[in-house]
mmCIF file of C-alpha atoms in Angstrom:
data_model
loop_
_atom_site.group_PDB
_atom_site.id
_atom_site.type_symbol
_atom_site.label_atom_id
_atom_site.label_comp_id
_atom_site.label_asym_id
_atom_site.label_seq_id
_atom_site.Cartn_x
_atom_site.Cartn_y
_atom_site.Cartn_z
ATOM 1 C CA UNK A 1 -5.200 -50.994 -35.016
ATOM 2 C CA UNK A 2 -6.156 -49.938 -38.419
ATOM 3 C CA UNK A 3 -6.182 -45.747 -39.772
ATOM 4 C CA UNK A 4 -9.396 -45.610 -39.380
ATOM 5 C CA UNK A 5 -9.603 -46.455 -35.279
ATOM 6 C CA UNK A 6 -6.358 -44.319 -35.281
ATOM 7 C CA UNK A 7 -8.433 -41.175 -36.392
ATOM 8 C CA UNK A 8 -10.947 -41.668 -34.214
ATOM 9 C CA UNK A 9 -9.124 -42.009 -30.757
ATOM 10 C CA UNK A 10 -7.348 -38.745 -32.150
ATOM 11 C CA UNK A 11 -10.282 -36.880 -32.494
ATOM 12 C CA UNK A 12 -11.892 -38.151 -29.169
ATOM 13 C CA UNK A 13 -8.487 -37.177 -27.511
ATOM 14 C CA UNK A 14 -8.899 -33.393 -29.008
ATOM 15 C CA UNK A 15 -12.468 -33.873 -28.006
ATOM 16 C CA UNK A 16 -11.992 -34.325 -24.437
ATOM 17 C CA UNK A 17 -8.618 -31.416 -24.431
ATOM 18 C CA UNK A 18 -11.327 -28.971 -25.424
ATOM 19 C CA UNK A 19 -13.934 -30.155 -23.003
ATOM 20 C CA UNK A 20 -12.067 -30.283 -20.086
ATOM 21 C CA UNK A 21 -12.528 -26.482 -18.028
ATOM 22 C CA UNK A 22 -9.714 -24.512 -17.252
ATOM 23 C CA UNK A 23 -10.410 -23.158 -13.859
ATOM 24 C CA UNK A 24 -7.063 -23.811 -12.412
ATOM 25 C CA UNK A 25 -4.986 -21.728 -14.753
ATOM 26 C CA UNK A 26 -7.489 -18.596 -14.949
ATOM 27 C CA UNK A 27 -7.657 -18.087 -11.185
ATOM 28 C CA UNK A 28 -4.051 -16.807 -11.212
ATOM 29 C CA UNK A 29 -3.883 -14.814 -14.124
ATOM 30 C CA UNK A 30 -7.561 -13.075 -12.730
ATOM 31 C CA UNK A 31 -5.742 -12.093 -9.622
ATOM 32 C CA UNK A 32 -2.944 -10.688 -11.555
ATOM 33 C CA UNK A 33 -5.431 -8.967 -13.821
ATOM 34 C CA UNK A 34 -7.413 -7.536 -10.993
ATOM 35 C CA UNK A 35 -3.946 -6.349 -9.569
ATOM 36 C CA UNK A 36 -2.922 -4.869 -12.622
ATOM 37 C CA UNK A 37 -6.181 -2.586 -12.817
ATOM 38 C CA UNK A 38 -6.130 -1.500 -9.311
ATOM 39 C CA UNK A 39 -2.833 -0.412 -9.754
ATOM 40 C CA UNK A 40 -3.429 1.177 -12.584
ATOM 41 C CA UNK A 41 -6.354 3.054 -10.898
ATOM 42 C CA UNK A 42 -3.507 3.860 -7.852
ATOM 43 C CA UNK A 43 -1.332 5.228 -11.057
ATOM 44 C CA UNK A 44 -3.749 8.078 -11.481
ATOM 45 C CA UNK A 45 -4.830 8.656 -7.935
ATOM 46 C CA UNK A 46 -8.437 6.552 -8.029
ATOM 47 C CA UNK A 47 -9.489 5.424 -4.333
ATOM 48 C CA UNK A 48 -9.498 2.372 -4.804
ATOM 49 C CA UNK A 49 -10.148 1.168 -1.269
ATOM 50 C CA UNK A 50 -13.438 -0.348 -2.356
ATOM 51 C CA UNK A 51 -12.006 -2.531 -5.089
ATOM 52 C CA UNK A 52 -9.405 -4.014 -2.243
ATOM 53 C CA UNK A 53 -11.468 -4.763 -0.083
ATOM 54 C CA UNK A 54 -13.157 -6.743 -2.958
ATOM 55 C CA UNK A 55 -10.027 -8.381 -3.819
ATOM 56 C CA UNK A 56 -9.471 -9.651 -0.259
ATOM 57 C CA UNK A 57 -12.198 -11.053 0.280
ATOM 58 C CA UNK A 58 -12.281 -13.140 -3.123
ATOM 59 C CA UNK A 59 -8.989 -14.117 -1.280
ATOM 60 C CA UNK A 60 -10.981 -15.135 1.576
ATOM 61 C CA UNK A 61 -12.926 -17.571 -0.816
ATOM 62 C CA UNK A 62 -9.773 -18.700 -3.040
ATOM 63 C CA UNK A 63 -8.366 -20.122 0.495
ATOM 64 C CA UNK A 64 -11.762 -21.484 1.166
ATOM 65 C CA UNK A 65 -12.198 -19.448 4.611
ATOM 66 C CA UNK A 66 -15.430 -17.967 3.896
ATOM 67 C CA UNK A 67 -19.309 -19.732 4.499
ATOM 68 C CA UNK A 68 -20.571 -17.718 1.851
ATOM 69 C CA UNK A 69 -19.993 -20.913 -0.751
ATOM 70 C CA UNK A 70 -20.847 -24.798 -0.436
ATOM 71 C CA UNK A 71 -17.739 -26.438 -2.091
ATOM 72 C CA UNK A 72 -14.216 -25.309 -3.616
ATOM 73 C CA UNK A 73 -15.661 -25.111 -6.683
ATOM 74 C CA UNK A 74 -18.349 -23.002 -6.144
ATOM 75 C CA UNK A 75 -15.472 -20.827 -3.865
ATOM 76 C CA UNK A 76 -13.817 -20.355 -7.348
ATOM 77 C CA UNK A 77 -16.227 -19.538 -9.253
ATOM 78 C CA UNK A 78 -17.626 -16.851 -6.947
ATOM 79 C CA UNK A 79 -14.168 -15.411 -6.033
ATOM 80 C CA UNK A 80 -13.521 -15.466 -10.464
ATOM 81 C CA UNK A 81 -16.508 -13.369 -10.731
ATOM 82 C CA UNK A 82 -15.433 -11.090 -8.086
ATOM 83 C CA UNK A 83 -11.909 -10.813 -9.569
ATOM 84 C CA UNK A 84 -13.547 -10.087 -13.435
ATOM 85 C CA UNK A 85 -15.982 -7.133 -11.591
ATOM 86 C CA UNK A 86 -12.578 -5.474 -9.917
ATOM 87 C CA UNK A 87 -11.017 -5.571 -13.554
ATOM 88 C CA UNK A 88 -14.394 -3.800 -15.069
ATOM 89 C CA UNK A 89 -14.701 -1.390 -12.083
ATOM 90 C CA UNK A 90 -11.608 -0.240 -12.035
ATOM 91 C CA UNK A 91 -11.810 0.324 -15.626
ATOM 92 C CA UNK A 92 -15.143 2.875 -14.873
ATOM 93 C CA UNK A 93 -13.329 4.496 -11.881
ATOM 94 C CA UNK A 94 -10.432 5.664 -13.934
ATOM 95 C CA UNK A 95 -12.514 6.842 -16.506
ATOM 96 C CA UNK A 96 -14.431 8.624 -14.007
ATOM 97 C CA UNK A 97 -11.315 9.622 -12.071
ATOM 98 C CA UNK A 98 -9.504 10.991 -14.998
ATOM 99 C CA UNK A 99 -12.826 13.217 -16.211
ATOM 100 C CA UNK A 100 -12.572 14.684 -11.910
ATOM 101 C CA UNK A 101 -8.762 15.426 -11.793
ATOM 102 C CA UNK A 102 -9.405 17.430 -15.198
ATOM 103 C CA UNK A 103 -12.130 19.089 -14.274
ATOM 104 C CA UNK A 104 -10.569 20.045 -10.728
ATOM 105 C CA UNK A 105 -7.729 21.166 -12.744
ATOM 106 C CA UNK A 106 -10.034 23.640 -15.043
ATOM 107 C CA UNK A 107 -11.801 24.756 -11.548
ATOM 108 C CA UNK A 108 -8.475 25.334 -9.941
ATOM 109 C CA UNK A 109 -7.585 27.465 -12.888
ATOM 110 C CA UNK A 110 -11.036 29.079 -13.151
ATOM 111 C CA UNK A 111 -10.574 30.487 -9.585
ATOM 112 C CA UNK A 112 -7.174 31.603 -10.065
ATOM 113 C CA UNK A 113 -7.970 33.485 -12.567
ATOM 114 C CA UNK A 114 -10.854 34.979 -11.115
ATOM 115 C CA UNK A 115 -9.229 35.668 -7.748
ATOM 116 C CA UNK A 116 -6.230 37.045 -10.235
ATOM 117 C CA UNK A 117 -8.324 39.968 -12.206
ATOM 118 C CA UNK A 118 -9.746 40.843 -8.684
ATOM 119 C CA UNK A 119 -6.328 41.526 -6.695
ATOM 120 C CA UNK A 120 -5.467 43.382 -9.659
ATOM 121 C CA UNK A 121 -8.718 45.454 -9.908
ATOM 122 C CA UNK A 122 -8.522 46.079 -5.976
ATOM 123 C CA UNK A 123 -4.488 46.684 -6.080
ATOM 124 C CA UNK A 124 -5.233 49.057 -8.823
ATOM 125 C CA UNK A 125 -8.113 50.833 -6.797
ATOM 126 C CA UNK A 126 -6.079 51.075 -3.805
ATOM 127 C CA UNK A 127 -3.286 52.465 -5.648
ATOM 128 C CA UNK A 128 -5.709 55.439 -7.083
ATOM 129 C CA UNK A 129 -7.586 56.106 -3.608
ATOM 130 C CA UNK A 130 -4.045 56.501 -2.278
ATOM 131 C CA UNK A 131 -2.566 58.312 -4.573
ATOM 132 C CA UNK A 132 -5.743 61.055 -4.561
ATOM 133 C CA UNK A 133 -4.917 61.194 -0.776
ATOM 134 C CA UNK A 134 -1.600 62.296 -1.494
ATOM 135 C CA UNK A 135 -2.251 64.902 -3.926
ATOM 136 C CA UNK A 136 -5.406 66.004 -2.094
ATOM 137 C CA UNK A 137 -2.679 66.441 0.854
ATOM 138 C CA UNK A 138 -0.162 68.149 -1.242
ATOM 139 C CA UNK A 139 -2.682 70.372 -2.543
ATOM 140 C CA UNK A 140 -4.287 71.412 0.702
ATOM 141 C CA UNK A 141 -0.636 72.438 1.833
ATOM 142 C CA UNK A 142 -0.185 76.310 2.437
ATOM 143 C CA UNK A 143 2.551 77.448 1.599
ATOM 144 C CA UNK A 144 4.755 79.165 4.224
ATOM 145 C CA UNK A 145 8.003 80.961 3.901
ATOM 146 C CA UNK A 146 10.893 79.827 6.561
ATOM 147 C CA UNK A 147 11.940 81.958 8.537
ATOM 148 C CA UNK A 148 15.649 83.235 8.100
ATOM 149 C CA UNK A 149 17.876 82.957 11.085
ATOM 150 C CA UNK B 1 -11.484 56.717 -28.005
ATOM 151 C CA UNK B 2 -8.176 58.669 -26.216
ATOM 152 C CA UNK B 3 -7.314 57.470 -23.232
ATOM 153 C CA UNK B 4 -5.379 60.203 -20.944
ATOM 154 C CA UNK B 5 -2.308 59.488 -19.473
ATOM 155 C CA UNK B 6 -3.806 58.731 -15.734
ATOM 156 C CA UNK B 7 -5.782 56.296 -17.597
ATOM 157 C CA UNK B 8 -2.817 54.394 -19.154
ATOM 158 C CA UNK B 9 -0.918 54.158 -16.206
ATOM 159 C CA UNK B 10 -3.738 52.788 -14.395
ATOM 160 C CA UNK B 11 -4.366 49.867 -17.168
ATOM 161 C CA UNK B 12 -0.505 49.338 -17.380
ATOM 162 C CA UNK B 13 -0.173 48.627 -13.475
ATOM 163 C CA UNK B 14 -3.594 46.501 -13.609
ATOM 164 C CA UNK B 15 -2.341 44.459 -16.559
ATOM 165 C CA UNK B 16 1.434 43.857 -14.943
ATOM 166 C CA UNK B 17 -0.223 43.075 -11.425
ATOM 167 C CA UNK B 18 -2.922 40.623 -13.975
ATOM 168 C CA UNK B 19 0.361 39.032 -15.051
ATOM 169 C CA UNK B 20 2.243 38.218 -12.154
ATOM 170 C CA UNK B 21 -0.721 36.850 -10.128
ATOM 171 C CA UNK B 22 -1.327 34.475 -13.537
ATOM 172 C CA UNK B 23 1.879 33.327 -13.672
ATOM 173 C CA UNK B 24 2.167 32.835 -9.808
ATOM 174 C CA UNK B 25 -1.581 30.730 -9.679
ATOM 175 C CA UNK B 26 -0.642 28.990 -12.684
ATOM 176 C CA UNK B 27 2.438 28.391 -11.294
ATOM 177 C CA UNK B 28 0.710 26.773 -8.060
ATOM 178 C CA UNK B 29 -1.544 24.904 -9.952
ATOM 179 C CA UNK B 30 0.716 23.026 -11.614
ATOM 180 C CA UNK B 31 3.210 22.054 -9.011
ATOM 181 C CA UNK B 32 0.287 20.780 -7.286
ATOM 182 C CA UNK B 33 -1.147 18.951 -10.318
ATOM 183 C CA UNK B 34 2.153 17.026 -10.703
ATOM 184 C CA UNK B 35 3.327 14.052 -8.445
ATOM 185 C CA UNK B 36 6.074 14.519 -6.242
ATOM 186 C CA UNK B 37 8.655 11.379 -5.553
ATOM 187 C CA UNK B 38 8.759 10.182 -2.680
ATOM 188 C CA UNK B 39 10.780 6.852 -0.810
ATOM 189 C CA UNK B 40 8.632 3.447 -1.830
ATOM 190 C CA UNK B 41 9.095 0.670 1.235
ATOM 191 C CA UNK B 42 6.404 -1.453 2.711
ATOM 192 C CA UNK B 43 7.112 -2.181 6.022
ATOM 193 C CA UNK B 44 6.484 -5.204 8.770
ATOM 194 C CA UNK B 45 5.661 -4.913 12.290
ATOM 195 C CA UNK B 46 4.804 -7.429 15.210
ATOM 196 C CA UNK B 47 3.367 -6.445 18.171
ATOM 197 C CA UNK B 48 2.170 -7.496 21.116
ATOM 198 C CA UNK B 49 -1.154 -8.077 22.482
ATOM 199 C CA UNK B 50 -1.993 -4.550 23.513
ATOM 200 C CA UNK B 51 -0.578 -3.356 20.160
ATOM 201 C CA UNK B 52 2.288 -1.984 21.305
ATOM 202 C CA UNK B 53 5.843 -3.245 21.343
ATOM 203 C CA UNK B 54 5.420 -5.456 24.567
ATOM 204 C CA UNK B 55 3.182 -8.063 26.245
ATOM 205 C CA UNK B 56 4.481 -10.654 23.658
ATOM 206 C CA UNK B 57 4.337 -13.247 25.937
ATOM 207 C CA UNK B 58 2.474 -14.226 29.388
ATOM 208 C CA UNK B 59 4.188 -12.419 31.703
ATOM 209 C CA UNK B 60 5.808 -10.481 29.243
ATOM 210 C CA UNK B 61 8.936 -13.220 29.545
ATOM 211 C CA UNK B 62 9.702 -14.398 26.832
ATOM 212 C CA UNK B 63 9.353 -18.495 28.368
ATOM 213 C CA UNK B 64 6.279 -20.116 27.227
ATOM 214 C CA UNK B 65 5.040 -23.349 28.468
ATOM 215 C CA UNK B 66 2.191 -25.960 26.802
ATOM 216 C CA UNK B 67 -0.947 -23.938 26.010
ATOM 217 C CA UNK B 68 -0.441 -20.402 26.745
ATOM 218 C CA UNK B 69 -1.701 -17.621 24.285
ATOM 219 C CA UNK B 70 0.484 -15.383 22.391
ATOM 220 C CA UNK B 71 -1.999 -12.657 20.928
ATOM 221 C CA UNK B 72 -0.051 -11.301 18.783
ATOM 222 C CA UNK B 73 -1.100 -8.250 15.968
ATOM 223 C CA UNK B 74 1.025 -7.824 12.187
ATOM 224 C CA UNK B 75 1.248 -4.608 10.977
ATOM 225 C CA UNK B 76 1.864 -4.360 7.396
ATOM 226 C CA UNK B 77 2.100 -0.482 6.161
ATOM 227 C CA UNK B 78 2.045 0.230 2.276
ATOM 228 C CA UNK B 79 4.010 2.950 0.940
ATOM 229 C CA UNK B 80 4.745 1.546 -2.550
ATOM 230 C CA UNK B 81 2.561 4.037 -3.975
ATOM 231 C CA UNK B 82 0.200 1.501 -5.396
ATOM 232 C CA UNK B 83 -1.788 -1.380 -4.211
ATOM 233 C CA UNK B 84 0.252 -4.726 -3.638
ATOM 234 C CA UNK B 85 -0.232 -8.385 -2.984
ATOM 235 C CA UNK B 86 1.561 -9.437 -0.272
ATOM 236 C CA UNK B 87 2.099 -12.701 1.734
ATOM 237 C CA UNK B 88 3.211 -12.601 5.400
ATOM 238 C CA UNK B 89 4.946 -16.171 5.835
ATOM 239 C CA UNK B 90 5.526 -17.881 9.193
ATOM 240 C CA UNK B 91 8.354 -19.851 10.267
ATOM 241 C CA UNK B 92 9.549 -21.519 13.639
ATOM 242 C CA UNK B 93 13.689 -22.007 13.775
ATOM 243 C CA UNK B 94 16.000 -23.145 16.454
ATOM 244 C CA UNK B 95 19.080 -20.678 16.977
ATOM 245 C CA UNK B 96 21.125 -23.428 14.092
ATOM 246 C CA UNK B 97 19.044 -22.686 11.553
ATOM 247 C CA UNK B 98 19.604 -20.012 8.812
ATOM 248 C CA UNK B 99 17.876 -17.151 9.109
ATOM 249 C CA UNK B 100 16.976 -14.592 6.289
ATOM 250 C CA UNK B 101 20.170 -12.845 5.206
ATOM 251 C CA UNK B 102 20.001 -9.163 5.002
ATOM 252 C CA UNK B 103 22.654 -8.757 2.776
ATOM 253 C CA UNK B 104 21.894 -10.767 -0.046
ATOM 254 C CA UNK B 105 18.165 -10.416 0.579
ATOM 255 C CA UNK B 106 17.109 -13.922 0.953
ATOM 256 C CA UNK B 107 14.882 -15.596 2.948
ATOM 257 C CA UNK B 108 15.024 -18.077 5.507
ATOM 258 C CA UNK B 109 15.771 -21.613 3.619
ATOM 259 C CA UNK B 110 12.961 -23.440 6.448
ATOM 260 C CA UNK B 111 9.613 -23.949 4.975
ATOM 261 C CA UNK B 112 6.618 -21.713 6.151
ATOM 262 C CA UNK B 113 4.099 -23.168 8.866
ATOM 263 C CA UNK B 114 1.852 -20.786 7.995
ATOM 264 C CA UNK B 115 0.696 -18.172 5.561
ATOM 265 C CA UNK B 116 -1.651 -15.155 4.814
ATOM 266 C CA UNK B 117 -2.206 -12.972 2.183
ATOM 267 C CA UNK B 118 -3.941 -9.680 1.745
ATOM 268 C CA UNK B 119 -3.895 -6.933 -0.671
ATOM 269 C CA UNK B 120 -3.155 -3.880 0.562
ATOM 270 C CA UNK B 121 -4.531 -0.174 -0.756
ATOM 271 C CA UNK B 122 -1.669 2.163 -1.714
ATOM 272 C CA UNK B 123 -0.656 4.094 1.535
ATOM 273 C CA UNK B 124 -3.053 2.025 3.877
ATOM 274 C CA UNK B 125 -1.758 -0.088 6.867
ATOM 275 C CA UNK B 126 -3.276 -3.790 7.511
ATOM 276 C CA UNK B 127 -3.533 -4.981 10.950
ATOM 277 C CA UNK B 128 -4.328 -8.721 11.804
ATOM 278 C CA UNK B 129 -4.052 -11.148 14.406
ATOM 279 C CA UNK B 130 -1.760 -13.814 15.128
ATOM 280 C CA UNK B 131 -2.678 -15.664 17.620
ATOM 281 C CA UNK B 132 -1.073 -18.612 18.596
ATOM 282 C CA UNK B 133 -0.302 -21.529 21.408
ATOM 283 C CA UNK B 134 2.080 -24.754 21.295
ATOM 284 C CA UNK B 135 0.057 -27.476 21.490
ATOM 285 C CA UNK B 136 2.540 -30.660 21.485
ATOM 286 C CA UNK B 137 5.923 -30.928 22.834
ATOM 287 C CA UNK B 138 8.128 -33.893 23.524
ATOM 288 C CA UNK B 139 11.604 -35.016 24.843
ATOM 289 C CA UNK B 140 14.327 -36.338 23.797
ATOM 290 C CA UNK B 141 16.649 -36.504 26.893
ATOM 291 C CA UNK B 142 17.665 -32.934 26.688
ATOM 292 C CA UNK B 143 16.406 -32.022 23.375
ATOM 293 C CA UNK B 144 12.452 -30.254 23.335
ATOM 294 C CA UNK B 145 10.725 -31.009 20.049
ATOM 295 C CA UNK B 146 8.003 -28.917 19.460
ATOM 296 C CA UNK B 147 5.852 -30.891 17.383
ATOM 297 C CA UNK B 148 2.095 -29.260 16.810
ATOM 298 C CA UNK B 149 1.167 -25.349 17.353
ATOM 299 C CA UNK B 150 -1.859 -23.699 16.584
ATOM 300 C CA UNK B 151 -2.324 -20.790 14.915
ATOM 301 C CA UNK B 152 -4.735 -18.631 14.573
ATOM 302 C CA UNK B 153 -7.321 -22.016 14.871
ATOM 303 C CA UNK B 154 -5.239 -23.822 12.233
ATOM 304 C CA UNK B 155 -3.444 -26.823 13.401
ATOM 305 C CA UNK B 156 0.249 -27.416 12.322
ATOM 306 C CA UNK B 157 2.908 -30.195 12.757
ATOM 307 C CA UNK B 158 6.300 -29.204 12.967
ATOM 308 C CA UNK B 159 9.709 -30.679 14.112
ATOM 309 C CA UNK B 160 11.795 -28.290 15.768
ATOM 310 C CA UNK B 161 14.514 -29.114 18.082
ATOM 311 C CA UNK B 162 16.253 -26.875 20.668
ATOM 312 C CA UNK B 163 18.676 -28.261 23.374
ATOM 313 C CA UNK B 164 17.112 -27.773 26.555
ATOM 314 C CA UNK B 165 14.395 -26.089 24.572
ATOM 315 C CA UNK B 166 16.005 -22.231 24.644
ATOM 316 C CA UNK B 167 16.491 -19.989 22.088
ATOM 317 C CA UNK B 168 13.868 -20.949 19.459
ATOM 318 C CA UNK B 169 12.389 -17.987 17.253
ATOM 319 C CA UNK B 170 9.535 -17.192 14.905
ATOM 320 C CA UNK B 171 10.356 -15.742 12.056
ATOM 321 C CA UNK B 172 8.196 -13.536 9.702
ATOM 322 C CA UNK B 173 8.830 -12.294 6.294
ATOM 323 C CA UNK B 174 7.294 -10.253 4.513
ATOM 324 C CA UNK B 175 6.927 -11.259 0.716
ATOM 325 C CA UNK B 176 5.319 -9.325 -2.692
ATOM 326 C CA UNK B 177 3.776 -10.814 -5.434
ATOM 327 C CA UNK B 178 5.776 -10.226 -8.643
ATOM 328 C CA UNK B 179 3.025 -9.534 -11.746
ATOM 329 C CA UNK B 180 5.602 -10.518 -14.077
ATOM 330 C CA UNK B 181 6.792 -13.510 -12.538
ATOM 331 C CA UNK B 182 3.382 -14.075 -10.919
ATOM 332 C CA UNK B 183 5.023 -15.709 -8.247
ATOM 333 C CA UNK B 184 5.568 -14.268 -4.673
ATOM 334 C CA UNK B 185 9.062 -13.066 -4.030
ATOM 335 C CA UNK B 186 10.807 -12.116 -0.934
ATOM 336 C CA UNK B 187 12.853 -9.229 -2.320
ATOM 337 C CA UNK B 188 12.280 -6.902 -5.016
ATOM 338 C CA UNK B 189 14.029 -3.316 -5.973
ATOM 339 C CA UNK B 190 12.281 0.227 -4.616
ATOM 340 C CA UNK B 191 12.711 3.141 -6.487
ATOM 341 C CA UNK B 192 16.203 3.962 -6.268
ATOM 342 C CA UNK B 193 16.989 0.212 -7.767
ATOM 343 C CA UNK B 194 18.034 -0.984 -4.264
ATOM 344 C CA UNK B 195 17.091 -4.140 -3.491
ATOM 345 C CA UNK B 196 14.820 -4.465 -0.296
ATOM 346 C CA UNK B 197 13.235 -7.121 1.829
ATOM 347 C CA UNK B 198 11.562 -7.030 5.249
ATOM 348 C CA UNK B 199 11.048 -9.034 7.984
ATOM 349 C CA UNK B 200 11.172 -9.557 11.790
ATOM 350 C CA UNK B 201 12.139 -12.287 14.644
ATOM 351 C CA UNK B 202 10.931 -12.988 18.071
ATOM 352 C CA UNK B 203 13.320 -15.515 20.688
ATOM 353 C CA UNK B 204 11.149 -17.641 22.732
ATOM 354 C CA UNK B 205 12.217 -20.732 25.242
ATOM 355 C CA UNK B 206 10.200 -23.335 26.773
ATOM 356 C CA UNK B 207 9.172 -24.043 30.129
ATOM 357 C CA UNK B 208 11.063 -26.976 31.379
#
């Protein structure tokens, strides 16, 4: 075999390395992905109910249980796109997640404050309405001598 | 502007009582705001048909012949405080055979029969079915083989032996996939770094 037919069974060997789809190694690192943004959603609190529900039932087509596809392949490819839509969802819900816990936070301190300056105004206006009643009742007093034994 | 001394006393007593209740709803907020720590564990239960922790068996006796139907439900509670990937794994022993060992947290050294996995939403409890029947059995003198069950529609051969066919068991563990490892893994370490692994056993003899 001369250089020449030596270069070209290389490059048809790269050829054919790059051709070939990689379906079997991307199906585990999806799941793991998709795992890794749920749980990052769970880290801050997200429901993420929805996006297991999702998850199990791109199981359900991963073990091939499911009518919903015609071959394995097809089972794949379906449960992959599932898989990459729980990595981009999750990625919305904790944006969306993290904008309602702040904003329940300024609400919770909105009405604490509010309901704050209003015990104070009504302590302070129950502290003058009873201290007027106790002046108005010292100063309606008469004033009596005691009687000596 | 003078204010008179009724005046300052009233503003002095509004602003302290202003003060306090701030500090006190701030105070609330943020104890509320932050997480508190709780014990992580996932935990594995088998019932019976009924759901409850009987009527295992026909009869409730635990002696099952060719055919009948164990309807059995797994219970699978997550308190890990996130979602997990788990695997419940099925295996059928004779009393000889190892079983999982508690102490050093590893699992039963018999291959699975069977095998489901779910995810599981942080705090939520799964429920399925396992229902199951022996379908082949044979003899050798006094030795019972049981050689095919089905479960849950799925047909599996086995080979287990039992002398006079008492005192087999199924075995179910519990196991949680690792992200690092990105394998499934039958023990794993909670919170406190204590390692932790879960599963259960049910003794069943056959009919002679």
């Amino acid at each position: 075999m001369n250089f020449v037919n030596k270069i070209g069974i290389s490059v048809l060997v790269l050829l054919s390395l790059l051709l070939i789809p990689s379906n079997a190694i991307s199906i585990e690192d999806l799941i793991a992905d998709a795992l890794i943004s749920i749980k990052e959603a769970d880290s801050i609190n997200a429901d993420t109910s929805k996006l297991v529900e999702k998850f199990n039932y791109a199981l359900v087509l991963i073990e091939g249980r499911s009518d919903d596809c015609i071959s394995k392949d097809d089972c794949i490819s379906k449960a992959s796109q599932i898989l990459e839509s729980i990595v981009s969802e999750s990625k919305a819900l904790i944006d969306n997640t993290k904008s309602y816990n702040a904003s329940k936070i300024y609400a919770n301190l909105f009405y604490a404050l509010i309901a704050a300056v209003a015990i104070s105004y009504i302590s302070v206006a129950l502290y003058k309405i009873l201290k007027d009643y106790l002046e108005k009742r010292l100063m309606e007093m008469d004033i009596k001598v005691r009687d000596e034994l | 502007m003078k204010l008179n001394p009724i005046d300052i006393a009233k503003t002095k007593l509004f602003v302290s009582i202003l003060a306090l209740l701030l500090t006190l709803g701030m105070s609330i907020v943020y104890i509320s705001s932050i997480d508190r720590d709780y014990e992580r564990f996932i935990s594995l239960n088998t019932l019976g048909s009924n759901r409850s922790v009987s009527n295992y068996f026909p009869n409730d006796i635990p002696v099952i012949g060719l055919g009948d139907e164990m309807e059995w439900n797994i219970q699978v509670y997550n308190r890990m405080g996130n979602a997990e990937y788990i695997a419940v794994r099925v295996k059928i022993l004779n009393s000889t055979q190892p079983m999982p060992d508690d102490k050093l947290h590893a699992p039963s050294p018999v291959m699975h029969v069977y095998e489901k996995r779910y995810v599981i939403a942080k705090d939520q409890t799964l429920t399925f079915p396992l229902q199951w029947r022996i379908n082949m059995i044979e003899r050798d003198a006094d030795v019972y083989i049981i050689k095919q069950i089905i479960m849950n529609d799925e047909i599996i051969d086995l080979d287990v032996r039992s002398v006079e066919g008492k005192d087999f068991r199924i075995v179910l563990e519990l196991w949680k996939f690792n992200l690092e490892s990105k394998e499934f893994e039958f023990s794993w370490l909670d919170n406190s770094n204590e390692l932790r692994s879960v599963w259960n056993q049910i003794w069943f003899s056959i009919k002679q």
